[in-house]
């Protein structure tokens, strides 16, 4: 059982950096934040199940949350890994009786949980808040499109190469990266089975990629770009 | 070169059924529609290219438009097939300097084309219109999630079976469906190469699925559900 607490000053400050409140006046921010409480989850806790009654949307303050679908044969499809500052479930504000996916904490995580009914009432009063939510929805749509296009167009090593190229710190022709989460979460994010991720890393060894725990070193960026 | 014309009464009536204007008052509808013109495209015309300057978003009045990404090696990834009543590109209202994908007419198509700058100015004046756009964005996000989850979780025959089950007309234990577009477009929609779609239809013959041009007959719905 999770306990819902009022957002602390520090939590409000974290939430203030999230896309969901960007572009809002101080007053509108406060009004939107007043619809939220802080909830903490332990690793592998379920936030909600697909088809469950939708009462909240969320913004990650710390930790990681994965969104996934369950197929007929109990196969899971990861949809998104939500990082600190990212929100999910806002699409339920207008329609939707139930959640369209399940959500699970992948580390000990702190979230701001927004009461959908309260935000709906707020939208009637202050429709400009809808513009901030539109911005978050647009961003989620674009990143889901990125993910879909990447799945359809790229091989596993190409997906990993693309992640490394956009997330690593360059030093001359080389670069390095410390994964913010476990490799198993990277696999989920890229839509790969853990073994497929391992094979992709092996394939990338030729392009000068070495992996040691969460530390990834790239000694030839040009080769990686050519994968 | 396309010609932009004022929307006719019949075109406004078609647009009136689209999700993008749902929930708006008559007055707000008129205001939003006043930002649009009608444009006609021939089959295989390009509406815009990925990275091109974003000046418009669109709503399909008739025909079909495919959205796609181009990879480094000139491989294309289809992202969405937009049908009459569906809009695309609204996510560019808030950010975005360029289009995030290319768009191509897949039949002779009539579209309502909304001027992004005009709609932005309208949102400042009448923020409630943002709520209607939020609804369309939420819907696009959910259908893109559906597509991503289906790709990650389902085999090609399962994707085709799912499409048939949700789009066919049932008559007892049997059902039938006339595809609204060519099979090549169905393949794109499901993220399959044309040969993979043919193989999937062959595999579904065991579940009583027969294909004759655009007409698809299913003589055992239960078998199809079990694929």
Short mmCIF file of C-alpha atoms in Angstrom, two decimals:
data_model
loop_
_atom_site.label_atom_id
_atom_site.label_comp_id
_atom_site.label_asym_id
_atom_site.label_seq_id
_atom_site.Cartn_x
_atom_site.Cartn_y
_atom_site.Cartn_z
CA UNK A 1 0.00 0.00 0.00
CA UNK A 2 1.38 3.41 -0.91
CA UNK A 3 0.85 6.51 1.16
CA UNK A 4 -0.07 9.75 -0.58
CA UNK A 5 1.53 12.81 0.98
CA UNK A 6 1.42 16.50 0.17
CA UNK A 7 4.23 17.50 -2.17
CA UNK A 8 7.19 18.90 -0.23
CA UNK A 9 8.94 22.09 -1.32
CA UNK A 10 11.78 20.04 -2.81
CA UNK A 11 9.32 17.84 -4.71
CA UNK A 12 7.52 20.90 -6.05
CA UNK A 13 10.87 22.24 -7.23
CA UNK A 14 11.57 18.93 -9.05
CA UNK A 15 8.12 18.97 -10.59
CA UNK A 16 8.66 22.58 -11.64
CA UNK A 17 11.28 21.39 -14.14
CA UNK A 18 8.94 18.89 -15.79
CA UNK A 19 7.50 19.48 -19.26
CA UNK A 20 3.96 19.12 -17.93
CA UNK A 21 4.17 22.48 -16.13
CA UNK A 22 6.34 24.32 -18.67
CA UNK A 23 4.89 27.47 -20.16
CA UNK A 24 2.48 27.95 -17.26
CA UNK A 25 2.31 31.08 -15.11
CA UNK A 26 3.26 30.73 -11.45
CA UNK A 27 -0.38 30.83 -10.56
CA UNK A 28 -1.36 28.10 -13.04
CA UNK A 29 1.57 25.94 -11.92
CA UNK A 30 0.42 26.18 -8.32
CA UNK A 31 -3.14 25.32 -9.34
CA UNK A 32 -1.99 22.24 -11.28
CA UNK A 33 0.38 21.12 -8.51
CA UNK A 34 -2.45 21.40 -5.99
CA UNK A 35 -4.07 18.44 -7.81
CA UNK A 36 -1.06 16.23 -7.00
CA UNK A 37 0.24 14.23 -4.07
CA UNK A 38 3.59 12.47 -3.63
CA UNK A 39 3.65 8.67 -3.72
CA UNK A 40 6.60 6.35 -3.24
CA UNK A 41 7.00 2.90 -4.78
CA UNK A 42 9.48 0.12 -4.13
CA UNK A 43 11.28 -1.70 -6.93
CA UNK A 44 8.87 -3.89 -8.98
CA UNK A 45 5.75 -2.40 -7.36
CA UNK A 46 2.82 -2.08 -9.75
CA UNK A 47 1.35 1.43 -10.01
CA UNK A 48 -1.69 0.26 -11.97
CA UNK A 49 -2.85 -2.49 -14.29
CA UNK A 50 -4.06 -2.22 -17.89
CA UNK A 51 -7.90 -1.86 -17.99
CA UNK A 52 -7.96 -0.81 -14.31
CA UNK A 53 -10.10 2.22 -13.48
CA UNK A 54 -8.11 5.34 -14.35
CA UNK A 55 -8.02 7.77 -11.43
CA UNK A 56 -4.60 9.38 -11.75
CA UNK A 57 -1.89 10.45 -14.09
CA UNK A 58 1.72 10.62 -12.93
CA UNK A 59 5.00 12.50 -13.21
CA UNK A 60 8.26 10.76 -12.23
CA UNK A 61 10.28 12.71 -9.64
CA UNK A 62 12.96 10.03 -9.09
CA UNK A 63 13.48 6.45 -10.26
CA UNK A 64 12.14 4.80 -13.41
CA UNK A 65 8.73 3.50 -14.38
CA UNK A 66 8.08 1.14 -17.25
CA UNK A 67 4.82 1.09 -19.17
CA UNK A 68 3.88 -2.19 -20.81
CA UNK A 69 1.11 -4.17 -22.47
CA UNK A 70 0.28 -7.80 -21.84
CA UNK A 71 -0.55 -10.00 -24.84
CA UNK A 72 -2.92 -12.97 -25.04
CA UNK A 73 -0.13 -15.43 -24.46
CA UNK A 74 1.22 -13.46 -21.46
CA UNK A 75 3.94 -11.95 -23.60
CA UNK A 76 4.80 -8.45 -22.44
CA UNK A 77 5.54 -5.55 -24.75
CA UNK A 78 7.42 -2.64 -23.21
CA UNK A 79 6.05 0.65 -24.45
CA UNK A 80 8.09 3.26 -22.66
CA UNK A 81 10.58 3.74 -19.85
CA UNK A 82 9.63 6.96 -18.03
CA UNK A 83 12.54 8.90 -16.56
CA UNK A 84 12.58 11.68 -13.92
CA UNK A 85 10.73 14.76 -15.22
CA UNK A 86 8.51 12.69 -17.54
CA UNK A 87 4.77 12.26 -17.10
CA UNK A 88 2.42 9.54 -18.30
CA UNK A 89 -1.32 8.92 -18.43
CA UNK A 90 -2.37 12.50 -19.29
CA UNK A 91 -4.11 11.08 -22.36
CA UNK A 92 -6.76 9.77 -19.94
CA UNK A 93 -7.95 13.26 -19.04
CA UNK A 94 -10.41 13.49 -21.90
CA UNK A 95 -11.62 9.99 -22.64
CA UNK A 96 -10.80 6.62 -21.39
CA UNK A 97 -12.41 4.64 -18.64
CA UNK A 98 -9.41 2.50 -17.95
CA UNK A 99 -5.64 2.55 -18.18
CA UNK A 100 -4.33 1.57 -21.60
CA UNK A 101 -1.24 -0.16 -20.22
CA UNK A 102 0.26 -1.35 -16.96
CA UNK A 103 2.92 0.59 -15.05
CA UNK A 104 5.64 -0.79 -12.82
CA UNK A 105 8.40 0.91 -10.79
CA UNK A 106 11.81 -0.38 -11.92
CA UNK A 107 13.68 1.15 -8.97
CA UNK A 108 12.57 2.73 -5.74
CA UNK A 109 10.69 5.66 -7.23
CA UNK A 110 8.99 8.87 -6.10
CA UNK A 111 6.11 10.16 -8.20
CA UNK A 112 3.75 13.10 -8.28
CA UNK A 113 0.27 11.64 -8.70
CA UNK A 114 -2.39 13.91 -10.24
CA UNK A 115 -6.05 13.31 -9.55
CA UNK A 116 -7.73 13.14 -12.97
CA UNK A 117 -11.07 14.52 -11.75
CA UNK A 118 -9.42 17.49 -10.10
CA UNK A 119 -7.38 18.27 -13.21
CA UNK A 120 -10.52 17.97 -15.38
CA UNK A 121 -12.31 20.51 -13.19
CA UNK A 122 -9.25 22.75 -13.37
CA UNK A 123 -9.23 22.56 -17.19
CA UNK A 124 -12.77 23.92 -17.26
CA UNK A 125 -11.73 26.85 -15.10
CA UNK A 126 -8.32 27.48 -16.60
CA UNK A 127 -8.20 26.06 -20.12
CA UNK A 128 -4.67 27.43 -20.62
CA UNK A 129 -3.43 24.55 -18.49
CA UNK A 130 -4.60 22.35 -21.36
CA UNK A 131 -1.90 23.94 -23.52
CA UNK A 132 0.81 22.71 -21.13
CA UNK A 133 -0.71 19.24 -21.24
CA UNK A 134 -0.87 19.44 -25.07
CA UNK A 135 2.87 20.10 -25.03
CA UNK A 136 3.52 16.97 -22.95
CA UNK A 137 1.21 14.89 -25.17
CA UNK A 138 2.93 16.16 -28.33
CA UNK A 139 6.28 15.16 -26.87
CA UNK A 140 5.04 11.69 -25.91
CA UNK A 141 3.57 11.23 -29.37
CA UNK A 142 6.84 12.20 -31.05
CA UNK A 143 8.94 9.92 -28.85
CA UNK A 144 6.52 7.01 -29.42
CA UNK A 145 6.78 7.66 -33.18
CA UNK A 146 10.60 7.66 -32.83
CA UNK A 147 10.39 4.33 -31.08
CA UNK A 148 8.03 2.81 -33.66
CA UNK A 149 10.12 4.03 -36.59
CA UNK A 150 13.32 2.79 -34.94
CA UNK A 151 11.79 -0.67 -34.37
CA UNK A 152 10.59 -0.87 -37.97
CA UNK A 153 13.72 0.48 -39.61
CA UNK A 154 16.70 -0.47 -37.47
CA UNK A 155 18.46 -3.69 -36.56
CA UNK A 156 19.26 -4.34 -32.88
CA UNK A 157 22.90 -3.11 -33.19
CA UNK A 158 21.66 0.02 -34.99
CA UNK A 159 19.18 0.73 -32.18
CA UNK A 160 21.92 0.39 -29.56
CA UNK A 161 24.33 2.51 -31.64
CA UNK A 162 21.72 5.23 -31.95
CA UNK A 163 21.12 5.22 -28.18
CA UNK A 164 24.87 5.42 -27.48
CA UNK A 165 25.39 8.23 -29.99
CA UNK A 166 22.63 10.38 -28.51
CA UNK A 167 23.46 9.73 -24.85
CA UNK A 168 27.27 9.61 -24.63
CA UNK A 169 29.76 12.34 -23.78
CA UNK A 170 32.29 12.90 -26.54
CA UNK A 171 36.05 13.28 -25.98
CA UNK A 172 37.64 13.70 -29.39
CA UNK A 173 37.08 10.59 -31.52
CA UNK A 174 36.05 8.61 -28.42
CA UNK A 175 33.11 8.83 -26.05
CA UNK A 176 31.78 7.25 -22.91
CA UNK A 177 28.53 6.81 -21.10
CA UNK A 178 27.39 5.59 -17.72
CA UNK A 179 23.96 4.04 -18.09
CA UNK A 180 21.52 5.66 -15.64
CA UNK A 181 19.83 2.26 -15.20
CA UNK A 182 20.55 -1.44 -15.56
CA UNK A 183 21.20 -2.99 -18.97
CA UNK A 184 17.95 -4.93 -18.64
CA UNK A 185 16.07 -1.62 -18.65
CA UNK A 186 17.97 -0.45 -21.74
CA UNK A 187 16.89 -3.66 -23.47
CA UNK A 188 13.24 -2.95 -22.60
CA UNK A 189 13.56 0.65 -23.76
CA UNK A 190 14.87 -0.48 -27.14
CA UNK A 191 12.31 -3.25 -27.51
CA UNK A 192 14.92 -6.01 -27.30
CA UNK A 193 15.12 -9.24 -25.34
CA UNK A 194 18.11 -9.22 -22.92
CA UNK A 195 19.94 -11.79 -25.12
CA UNK A 196 19.35 -9.63 -28.19
CA UNK A 197 20.92 -6.67 -26.38
CA UNK A 198 23.96 -8.80 -25.43
CA UNK A 199 24.34 -9.93 -29.04
CA UNK A 200 24.04 -6.32 -30.21
CA UNK A 201 26.82 -5.25 -27.82
CA UNK A 202 28.98 -8.12 -29.10
CA UNK A 203 28.35 -6.98 -32.67
CA UNK A 204 29.32 -3.44 -31.69
CA UNK A 205 32.70 -4.59 -30.32
CA UNK A 206 34.01 -4.26 -33.88
CA UNK A 207 32.99 -0.58 -33.80
CA UNK A 208 35.10 -0.15 -30.63
CA UNK A 209 32.33 -0.41 -28.03
CA UNK A 210 33.26 -2.03 -24.69
CA UNK A 211 30.90 -2.60 -21.80
CA UNK A 212 31.82 -2.99 -18.15
CA UNK A 213 28.76 -3.06 -15.90
CA UNK A 214 26.94 0.20 -16.57
CA UNK A 215 30.00 1.91 -18.05
CA UNK A 216 30.16 1.93 -21.83
CA UNK A 217 33.21 3.14 -23.72
CA UNK A 218 33.31 3.95 -27.40
CA UNK A 219 36.74 4.32 -28.92
CA UNK A 220 35.68 5.07 -32.48
CA UNK A 221 32.65 7.29 -32.89
CA UNK A 222 32.90 7.30 -36.67
CA UNK A 223 32.76 3.51 -36.81
CA UNK A 224 29.72 3.57 -34.51
CA UNK A 225 27.97 6.10 -36.76
CA UNK A 226 28.52 3.74 -39.70
CA UNK A 227 26.82 0.72 -38.07
CA UNK B 1 1.54 22.35 -57.33
CA UNK B 2 -1.59 22.17 -55.19
CA UNK B 3 -4.21 24.90 -55.08
CA UNK B 4 -5.65 25.96 -51.74
CA UNK B 5 -9.35 26.77 -51.86
CA UNK B 6 -11.86 27.89 -49.27
CA UNK B 7 -13.59 24.92 -47.65
CA UNK B 8 -16.95 24.24 -49.32
CA UNK B 9 -20.08 23.61 -47.27
CA UNK B 10 -19.79 19.87 -47.95
CA UNK B 11 -16.14 19.86 -46.88
CA UNK B 12 -17.01 21.74 -43.68
CA UNK B 13 -19.66 19.11 -42.98
CA UNK B 14 -17.06 16.32 -43.45
CA UNK B 15 -14.62 18.15 -41.20
CA UNK B 16 -17.38 18.61 -38.63
CA UNK B 17 -17.29 14.84 -37.98
CA UNK B 18 -13.55 14.77 -37.31
CA UNK B 19 -12.17 14.28 -33.80
CA UNK B 20 -10.20 17.50 -34.06
CA UNK B 21 -13.37 19.61 -33.79
CA UNK B 22 -15.32 17.35 -31.42
CA UNK B 23 -16.43 18.92 -28.17
CA UNK B 24 -16.18 22.45 -29.56
CA UNK B 25 -19.06 24.93 -29.59
CA UNK B 26 -20.40 25.99 -33.00
CA UNK B 27 -18.57 29.25 -32.62
CA UNK B 28 -15.23 27.62 -31.77
CA UNK B 29 -15.65 25.15 -34.63
CA UNK B 30 -16.17 28.00 -37.08
CA UNK B 31 -13.12 29.80 -35.69
CA UNK B 32 -10.93 26.70 -36.07
CA UNK B 33 -12.27 25.93 -39.54
CA UNK B 34 -11.53 29.50 -40.63
CA UNK B 35 -7.82 28.61 -40.26
CA UNK B 36 -8.16 25.89 -42.92
CA UNK B 37 -8.23 25.66 -46.70
CA UNK B 38 -8.99 22.65 -48.92
CA UNK B 39 -6.12 21.08 -50.86
CA UNK B 40 -6.25 18.18 -53.30
CA UNK B 41 -3.42 15.72 -53.95
CA UNK B 42 -2.97 13.09 -56.64
CA UNK B 43 -1.87 9.55 -55.84
CA UNK B 44 1.76 9.44 -54.65
CA UNK B 45 2.05 13.23 -54.30
CA UNK B 46 4.21 14.32 -51.39
CA UNK B 47 2.49 16.68 -48.93
CA UNK B 48 5.72 17.49 -47.09
CA UNK B 49 9.14 16.06 -46.33
CA UNK B 50 10.66 15.20 -42.95
CA UNK B 51 12.68 18.19 -41.60
CA UNK B 52 10.89 20.58 -44.01
CA UNK B 53 9.62 23.83 -42.48
CA UNK B 54 6.34 23.08 -40.70
CA UNK B 55 3.61 25.49 -41.81
CA UNK B 56 0.48 23.38 -41.68
CA UNK B 57 -1.27 20.51 -39.99
CA UNK B 58 -3.86 18.47 -41.88
CA UNK B 59 -7.13 16.61 -41.60
CA UNK B 60 -8.01 13.95 -44.22
CA UNK B 61 -11.41 14.55 -45.87
CA UNK B 62 -11.12 11.78 -48.46
CA UNK B 63 -8.39 9.35 -49.55
CA UNK B 64 -5.47 8.06 -47.50
CA UNK B 65 -2.20 9.62 -46.44
CA UNK B 66 0.78 7.69 -45.18
CA UNK B 67 3.29 9.13 -42.73
CA UNK B 68 6.79 7.69 -42.86
CA UNK B 69 10.38 8.13 -41.77
CA UNK B 70 13.44 7.66 -43.93
CA UNK B 71 16.46 5.85 -42.44
CA UNK B 72 20.15 6.38 -43.15
CA UNK B 73 20.21 3.57 -45.69
CA UNK B 74 17.08 4.90 -47.47
CA UNK B 75 14.91 2.32 -45.74
CA UNK B 76 11.44 3.65 -45.08
CA UNK B 77 9.45 3.04 -41.91
CA UNK B 78 5.71 3.58 -42.15
CA UNK B 79 4.39 5.25 -39.04
CA UNK B 80 0.70 5.67 -39.72
CA UNK B 81 -1.93 5.45 -42.43
CA UNK B 82 -4.31 8.39 -41.94
CA UNK B 83 -7.91 7.74 -42.93
CA UNK B 84 -10.78 10.17 -43.60
CA UNK B 85 -11.65 12.10 -40.42
CA UNK B 86 -8.12 11.75 -39.02
CA UNK B 87 -5.73 14.63 -38.54
CA UNK B 88 -1.93 14.72 -38.33
CA UNK B 89 0.78 17.22 -37.48
CA UNK B 90 -1.05 18.97 -34.62
CA UNK B 91 1.90 18.13 -32.40
CA UNK B 92 3.78 20.88 -34.27
CA UNK B 93 1.58 23.62 -32.83
CA UNK B 94 3.67 24.05 -29.71
CA UNK B 95 7.23 23.21 -30.61
CA UNK B 96 8.95 21.92 -33.62
CA UNK B 97 10.63 23.81 -36.39
CA UNK B 98 10.27 21.08 -38.94
CA UNK B 99 8.08 18.13 -39.78
CA UNK B 100 9.00 14.95 -37.92
CA UNK B 101 8.11 12.65 -40.81
CA UNK B 102 7.20 12.77 -44.49
CA UNK B 103 3.62 12.52 -45.76
CA UNK B 104 2.43 11.07 -49.05
CA UNK B 105 -1.06 10.74 -50.58
CA UNK B 106 -1.79 7.06 -51.30
CA UNK B 107 -4.87 7.78 -53.39
CA UNK B 108 -6.32 10.93 -54.87
CA UNK B 109 -7.01 12.74 -51.59
CA UNK B 110 -8.75 15.87 -50.34
CA UNK B 111 -7.43 17.45 -47.17
CA UNK B 112 -8.26 20.36 -44.90
CA UNK B 113 -4.97 22.18 -44.33
CA UNK B 114 -4.69 24.27 -41.16
CA UNK B 115 -2.28 27.18 -40.99
CA UNK B 116 -0.18 26.58 -37.85
CA UNK B 117 0.40 30.30 -37.17
CA UNK B 118 -3.29 31.08 -37.41
CA UNK B 119 -4.22 28.22 -35.07
CA UNK B 120 -1.51 29.33 -32.60
CA UNK B 121 -3.00 32.83 -32.53
CA UNK B 122 -6.45 31.30 -32.07
CA UNK B 123 -5.24 29.21 -29.11
CA UNK B 124 -4.16 32.40 -27.34
CA UNK B 125 -7.60 33.89 -27.84
CA UNK B 126 -9.65 30.76 -27.25
CA UNK B 127 -7.66 28.27 -25.20
CA UNK B 128 -10.63 25.87 -25.10
CA UNK B 129 -9.78 24.93 -28.67
CA UNK B 130 -6.61 23.45 -27.17
CA UNK B 131 -8.79 20.91 -25.37
CA UNK B 132 -10.14 19.62 -28.72
CA UNK B 133 -6.58 19.35 -30.01
CA UNK B 134 -5.56 17.54 -26.78
CA UNK B 135 -8.26 14.99 -27.53
CA UNK B 136 -6.88 14.35 -31.02
CA UNK B 137 -3.32 14.13 -29.67
CA UNK B 138 -4.40 11.67 -26.95
CA UNK B 139 -6.02 9.50 -29.60
CA UNK B 140 -2.94 9.58 -31.84
CA UNK B 141 -0.74 8.70 -28.88
CA UNK B 142 -2.92 5.73 -27.95
CA UNK B 143 -3.06 4.41 -31.50
CA UNK B 144 0.72 4.79 -31.88
CA UNK B 145 1.15 2.88 -28.59
CA UNK B 146 -1.20 0.18 -29.96
CA UNK B 147 0.93 -0.06 -33.05
CA UNK B 148 4.21 -0.23 -31.10
CA UNK B 149 2.88 -2.86 -28.69
CA UNK B 150 1.46 -4.91 -31.57
CA UNK B 151 4.80 -4.81 -33.41
CA UNK B 152 6.70 -5.87 -30.29
CA UNK B 153 4.29 -8.56 -29.15
CA UNK B 154 2.61 -10.05 -32.21
CA UNK B 155 3.74 -12.17 -35.11
CA UNK B 156 2.71 -11.12 -38.63
CA UNK B 157 -0.29 -13.55 -38.77
CA UNK B 158 -1.41 -12.30 -35.33
CA UNK B 159 -1.27 -8.67 -36.52
CA UNK B 160 -3.36 -9.51 -39.57
CA UNK B 161 -5.81 -11.59 -37.47
CA UNK B 162 -6.22 -8.69 -35.06
CA UNK B 163 -6.92 -6.28 -37.92
CA UNK B 164 -9.49 -8.66 -39.43
CA UNK B 165 -11.21 -9.24 -36.09
CA UNK B 166 -11.62 -5.54 -35.38
CA UNK B 167 -12.66 -4.52 -38.91
CA UNK B 168 -14.88 -7.32 -40.22
CA UNK B 169 -18.66 -7.67 -40.17
CA UNK B 170 -19.80 -10.79 -38.37
CA UNK B 171 -22.48 -13.19 -39.68
CA UNK B 172 -22.75 -16.02 -37.17
CA UNK B 173 -19.49 -17.93 -36.93
CA UNK B 174 -18.27 -16.32 -40.16
CA UNK B 175 -17.36 -12.78 -41.13
CA UNK B 176 -16.26 -10.75 -44.10
CA UNK B 177 -14.51 -7.54 -44.87
CA UNK B 178 -13.89 -5.40 -47.91
CA UNK B 179 -10.57 -3.62 -47.46
CA UNK B 180 -11.04 0.14 -47.91
CA UNK B 181 -7.61 0.30 -49.56
CA UNK B 182 -5.14 -1.89 -51.42
CA UNK B 183 -3.39 -4.77 -49.66
CA UNK B 184 -0.09 -2.91 -50.04
CA UNK B 185 -1.48 -0.19 -47.75
CA UNK B 186 -2.60 -2.78 -45.20
CA UNK B 187 0.95 -4.13 -45.19
CA UNK B 188 2.32 -0.64 -44.49
CA UNK B 189 -0.25 -0.08 -41.74
CA UNK B 190 0.78 -3.27 -39.99
CA UNK B 191 4.50 -2.62 -40.42
CA UNK B 192 4.97 -5.59 -42.78
CA UNK B 193 6.74 -6.00 -46.09
CA UNK B 194 4.26 -6.97 -48.88
CA UNK B 195 5.74 -10.51 -48.98
CA UNK B 196 5.33 -10.85 -45.20
CA UNK B 197 1.64 -9.89 -45.56
CA UNK B 198 1.19 -12.54 -48.28
CA UNK B 199 2.85 -15.16 -46.09
CA UNK B 200 0.62 -14.12 -43.17
CA UNK B 201 -2.52 -14.54 -45.31
CA UNK B 202 -1.25 -17.98 -46.40
CA UNK B 203 -0.73 -18.93 -42.76
CA UNK B 204 -4.26 -17.74 -41.96
CA UNK B 205 -5.79 -20.03 -44.61
CA UNK B 206 -5.81 -22.74 -41.95
CA UNK B 207 -7.99 -20.48 -39.80
CA UNK B 208 -10.46 -20.23 -42.72
CA UNK B 209 -9.37 -16.89 -44.16
CA UNK B 210 -9.65 -16.48 -47.95
CA UNK B 211 -8.63 -13.42 -49.90
CA UNK B 212 -9.92 -12.38 -53.31
CA UNK B 213 -8.69 -8.92 -54.29
CA UNK B 214 -9.88 -6.58 -51.55
CA UNK B 215 -12.56 -8.99 -50.33
CA UNK B 216 -11.60 -11.09 -47.31
CA UNK B 217 -13.79 -13.89 -46.01
CA UNK B 218 -13.42 -15.57 -42.66
CA UNK B 219 -15.31 -18.81 -42.20
CA UNK B 220 -14.23 -19.58 -38.64
CA UNK B 221 -14.00 -16.62 -36.30
CA UNK B 222 -13.06 -18.77 -33.31
CA UNK B 223 -10.09 -20.24 -35.16
CA UNK B 224 -8.99 -16.73 -36.12
CA UNK B 225 -9.20 -15.58 -32.49
CA UNK B 226 -6.94 -18.46 -31.52
CA UNK B 227 -4.10 -17.55 -33.94
#
